[in-house]
């Protein structure tokens, strides 16, 4: 969002120079300055439009996530995190699990995955 605001602000501040380029009046500055200003305007405008597209895409993805049906393997933020990283904080930054986590979390064996009991009966 802040990148979009910054590129839009720069584009708007360069807009008078861009308009002066296409007018018939005298243009102040050297040809190098004029070319740099013209190029900066076009690149900032293109980047602002592309970042706007990414923002729209992310907003639509966030809205889509809220409207999707419940998934039976979604156990909540904390339980999902523990399924991936384990419960021992020392092992969160290295790809290993404590022996207690391996015994306690059946999903780490790769054969049995816990699910919500109320959603087990639904078929997707």
PDB file of C-alpha atoms in Angstrom:
ATOM      1  CA  UNK A   1       0.000   0.000   0.000  1.00  0.00           C
ATOM      2  CA  UNK A   2       2.789   2.431   0.923  1.00  0.00           C
ATOM      3  CA  UNK A   3       4.661   1.648  -2.281  1.00  0.00           C
ATOM      4  CA  UNK A   4       1.516   2.436  -4.245  1.00  0.00           C
ATOM      5  CA  UNK A   5       1.130   5.750  -2.389  1.00  0.00           C
ATOM      6  CA  UNK A   6       4.764   6.701  -2.970  1.00  0.00           C
ATOM      7  CA  UNK A   7       4.765   5.915  -6.686  1.00  0.00           C
ATOM      8  CA  UNK A   8       1.436   7.718  -7.144  1.00  0.00           C
ATOM      9  CA  UNK A   9       2.773  10.795  -5.326  1.00  0.00           C
ATOM     10  CA  UNK A  10       5.919  10.868  -7.474  1.00  0.00           C
ATOM     11  CA  UNK A  11       3.832  10.388 -10.627  1.00  0.00           C
ATOM     12  CA  UNK A  12       1.562  13.299  -9.658  1.00  0.00           C
ATOM     13  CA  UNK A  13       4.529  15.531  -8.859  1.00  0.00           C
ATOM     14  CA  UNK A  14       6.080  14.794 -12.279  1.00  0.00           C
ATOM     15  CA  UNK A  15       2.791  15.259 -14.156  1.00  0.00           C
ATOM     16  CA  UNK A  16       3.254  19.034 -14.829  1.00  0.00           C
ATOM     17  CA  UNK A  17       6.659  18.349 -16.415  1.00  0.00           C
ATOM     18  CA  UNK A  18       5.144  15.551 -18.512  1.00  0.00           C
ATOM     19  CA  UNK A  19       2.367  17.858 -19.715  1.00  0.00           C
ATOM     20  CA  UNK A  20       4.928  20.605 -20.485  1.00  0.00           C
ATOM     21  CA  UNK A  21       6.779  18.135 -22.723  1.00  0.00           C
ATOM     22  CA  UNK A  22       3.759  17.867 -25.034  1.00  0.00           C
ATOM     23  CA  UNK A  23       2.897  21.565 -24.983  1.00  0.00           C
ATOM     24  CA  UNK A  24       4.240  23.954 -27.608  1.00  0.00           C
ATOM     25  CA  UNK A  25       5.850  26.295 -25.117  1.00  0.00           C
ATOM     26  CA  UNK A  26       9.509  26.521 -24.130  1.00  0.00           C
ATOM     27  CA  UNK A  27      10.659  23.691 -21.860  1.00  0.00           C
ATOM     28  CA  UNK A  28      13.149  24.685 -19.146  1.00  0.00           C
ATOM     29  CA  UNK A  29      16.145  22.463 -18.432  1.00  0.00           C
ATOM     30  CA  UNK A  30      18.627  20.471 -20.462  1.00  0.00           C
ATOM     31  CA  UNK A  31      17.616  17.624 -22.787  1.00  0.00           C
ATOM     32  CA  UNK A  32      19.083  15.120 -20.305  1.00  0.00           C
ATOM     33  CA  UNK A  33      16.944  16.482 -17.495  1.00  0.00           C
ATOM     34  CA  UNK A  34      13.894  16.362 -19.721  1.00  0.00           C
ATOM     35  CA  UNK A  35      14.570  12.745 -20.749  1.00  0.00           C
ATOM     36  CA  UNK A  36      15.150  11.713 -17.137  1.00  0.00           C
ATOM     37  CA  UNK A  37      11.925  13.371 -16.000  1.00  0.00           C
ATOM     38  CA  UNK A  38       9.947  11.796 -18.845  1.00  0.00           C
ATOM     39  CA  UNK A  39      11.379   8.335 -18.112  1.00  0.00           C
ATOM     40  CA  UNK A  40      10.819   8.685 -14.351  1.00  0.00           C
ATOM     41  CA  UNK A  41       7.177   9.659 -14.942  1.00  0.00           C
ATOM     42  CA  UNK A  42       6.489   6.712 -17.249  1.00  0.00           C
ATOM     43  CA  UNK A  43       8.230   4.171 -14.982  1.00  0.00           C
ATOM     44  CA  UNK A  44       6.507   5.440 -11.819  1.00  0.00           C
ATOM     45  CA  UNK A  45       3.129   5.386 -13.549  1.00  0.00           C
ATOM     46  CA  UNK A  46       3.685   1.824 -14.782  1.00  0.00           C
ATOM     47  CA  UNK A  47       4.866   0.651 -11.357  1.00  0.00           C
ATOM     48  CA  UNK A  48       1.929   2.342  -9.583  1.00  0.00           C
ATOM     49  CA  UNK A  49      -0.537   0.629 -11.917  1.00  0.00           C
ATOM     50  CA  UNK A  50       1.122  -2.780 -11.426  1.00  0.00           C
ATOM     51  CA  UNK A  51       1.183  -2.411  -7.622  1.00  0.00           C
ATOM     52  CA  UNK A  52      -2.488  -1.386  -7.759  1.00  0.00           C
ATOM     53  CA  UNK A  53      -3.194  -4.633  -9.614  1.00  0.00           C
ATOM     54  CA  UNK A  54      -1.389  -6.641  -6.923  1.00  0.00           C
ATOM     55  CA  UNK A  55      -3.335  -4.836  -4.185  1.00  0.00           C
ATOM     56  CA  UNK A  56      -6.636  -5.618  -5.887  1.00  0.00           C
ATOM     57  CA  UNK A  57      -5.600  -9.263  -6.275  1.00  0.00           C
ATOM     58  CA  UNK A  58      -4.646  -9.585  -2.583  1.00  0.00           C
ATOM     59  CA  UNK A  59      -7.863  -7.936  -1.429  1.00  0.00           C
ATOM     60  CA  UNK A  60      -9.897 -10.305  -3.579  1.00  0.00           C
ATOM     61  CA  UNK A  61      -7.947 -13.287  -2.215  1.00  0.00           C
ATOM     62  CA  UNK A  62      -8.612 -12.175   1.368  1.00  0.00           C
ATOM     63  CA  UNK A  63     -12.319 -11.821   0.598  1.00  0.00           C
ATOM     64  CA  UNK A  64     -12.354 -15.240  -1.109  1.00  0.00           C
ATOM     65  CA  UNK A  65     -10.780 -16.845   1.962  1.00  0.00           C
ATOM     66  CA  UNK A  66     -13.556 -15.506   4.187  1.00  0.00           C
ATOM     67  CA  UNK A  67     -16.259 -16.958   1.949  1.00  0.00           C
ATOM     68  CA  UNK A  68     -14.832 -20.468   1.538  1.00  0.00           C
ATOM     69  CA  UNK A  69     -16.492 -23.311   3.456  1.00  0.00           C
ATOM     70  CA  UNK A  70     -14.896 -24.735   6.581  1.00  0.00           C
ATOM     71  CA  UNK A  71     -12.203 -27.314   5.997  1.00  0.00           C
ATOM     72  CA  UNK A  72     -12.168 -30.389   8.204  1.00  0.00           C
ATOM     73  CA  UNK A  73      -8.389 -30.338   8.743  1.00  0.00           C
ATOM     74  CA  UNK A  74      -8.332 -26.709   9.930  1.00  0.00           C
ATOM     75  CA  UNK A  75      -7.861 -27.014  13.684  1.00  0.00           C
ATOM     76  CA  UNK A  76      -7.304 -23.310  14.372  1.00  0.00           C
ATOM     77  CA  UNK A  77      -4.211 -21.118  14.276  1.00  0.00           C
ATOM     78  CA  UNK A  78      -2.449 -22.514  17.325  1.00  0.00           C
ATOM     79  CA  UNK A  79      -3.084 -26.194  16.592  1.00  0.00           C
ATOM     80  CA  UNK A  80      -2.169 -25.780  12.913  1.00  0.00           C
ATOM     81  CA  UNK A  81       1.091 -24.080  13.933  1.00  0.00           C
ATOM     82  CA  UNK A  82       1.893 -26.898  16.368  1.00  0.00           C
ATOM     83  CA  UNK A  83       1.187 -29.479  13.636  1.00  0.00           C
ATOM     84  CA  UNK A  84       3.905 -27.903  11.493  1.00  0.00           C
ATOM     85  CA  UNK A  85       6.485 -26.633  13.991  1.00  0.00           C
ATOM     86  CA  UNK A  86       5.834 -28.726  17.111  1.00  0.00           C
ATOM     87  CA  UNK A  87       5.307 -27.494  20.651  1.00  0.00           C
ATOM     88  CA  UNK A  88       8.944 -27.117  21.721  1.00  0.00           C
ATOM     89  CA  UNK A  89      10.085 -23.555  20.967  1.00  0.00           C
ATOM     90  CA  UNK A  90      13.744 -24.615  20.692  1.00  0.00           C
ATOM     91  CA  UNK A  91      12.926 -26.644  17.579  1.00  0.00           C
ATOM     92  CA  UNK A  92      10.958 -23.949  15.729  1.00  0.00           C
ATOM     93  CA  UNK A  93      13.972 -22.526  13.877  1.00  0.00           C
ATOM     94  CA  UNK A  94      15.516 -25.831  12.816  1.00  0.00           C
ATOM     95  CA  UNK A  95      13.799 -28.590  10.815  1.00  0.00           C
ATOM     96  CA  UNK A  96      13.458 -31.131  13.619  1.00  0.00           C
ATOM     97  CA  UNK A  97      10.999 -32.184  16.310  1.00  0.00           C
ATOM     98  CA  UNK A  98      11.422 -33.165  19.923  1.00  0.00           C
ATOM     99  CA  UNK A  99      10.820 -36.828  20.818  1.00  0.00           C
ATOM    100  CA  UNK A 100       7.731 -35.833  22.803  1.00  0.00           C
ATOM    101  CA  UNK A 101       6.253 -34.074  19.755  1.00  0.00           C
ATOM    102  CA  UNK A 102       6.861 -37.114  17.547  1.00  0.00           C
ATOM    103  CA  UNK A 103       4.995 -39.329  20.043  1.00  0.00           C
ATOM    104  CA  UNK A 104       2.221 -36.834  20.783  1.00  0.00           C
ATOM    105  CA  UNK A 105       1.438 -35.504  17.269  1.00  0.00           C
ATOM    106  CA  UNK A 106       0.344 -38.354  14.960  1.00  0.00           C
ATOM    107  CA  UNK A 107       0.484 -36.135  11.873  1.00  0.00           C
ATOM    108  CA  UNK A 108       4.281 -36.077  12.123  1.00  0.00           C
ATOM    109  CA  UNK A 109       4.289 -39.785  11.243  1.00  0.00           C
ATOM    110  CA  UNK A 110       2.511 -38.934   7.976  1.00  0.00           C
ATOM    111  CA  UNK A 111      -0.223 -41.557   8.305  1.00  0.00           C
ATOM    112  CA  UNK A 112      -2.952 -40.035  10.458  1.00  0.00           C
ATOM    113  CA  UNK A 113      -4.130 -36.420  10.396  1.00  0.00           C
ATOM    114  CA  UNK A 114      -6.432 -34.979  13.070  1.00  0.00           C
ATOM    115  CA  UNK A 115      -9.641 -33.337  11.925  1.00  0.00           C
ATOM    116  CA  UNK A 116     -12.620 -31.610  13.458  1.00  0.00           C
ATOM    117  CA  UNK A 117     -15.173 -34.224  14.534  1.00  0.00           C
ATOM    118  CA  UNK A 118     -18.179 -32.114  13.518  1.00  0.00           C
ATOM    119  CA  UNK A 119     -16.903 -31.792   9.942  1.00  0.00           C
ATOM    120  CA  UNK A 120     -15.867 -35.447   9.513  1.00  0.00           C
ATOM    121  CA  UNK A 121     -19.346 -36.477   8.398  1.00  0.00           C
ATOM    122  CA  UNK A 122     -19.486 -33.855   5.614  1.00  0.00           C
ATOM    123  CA  UNK A 123     -18.287 -34.831   2.181  1.00  0.00           C
ATOM    124  CA  UNK A 124     -16.530 -32.333  -0.049  1.00  0.00           C
TER     125      UNK A 124
END
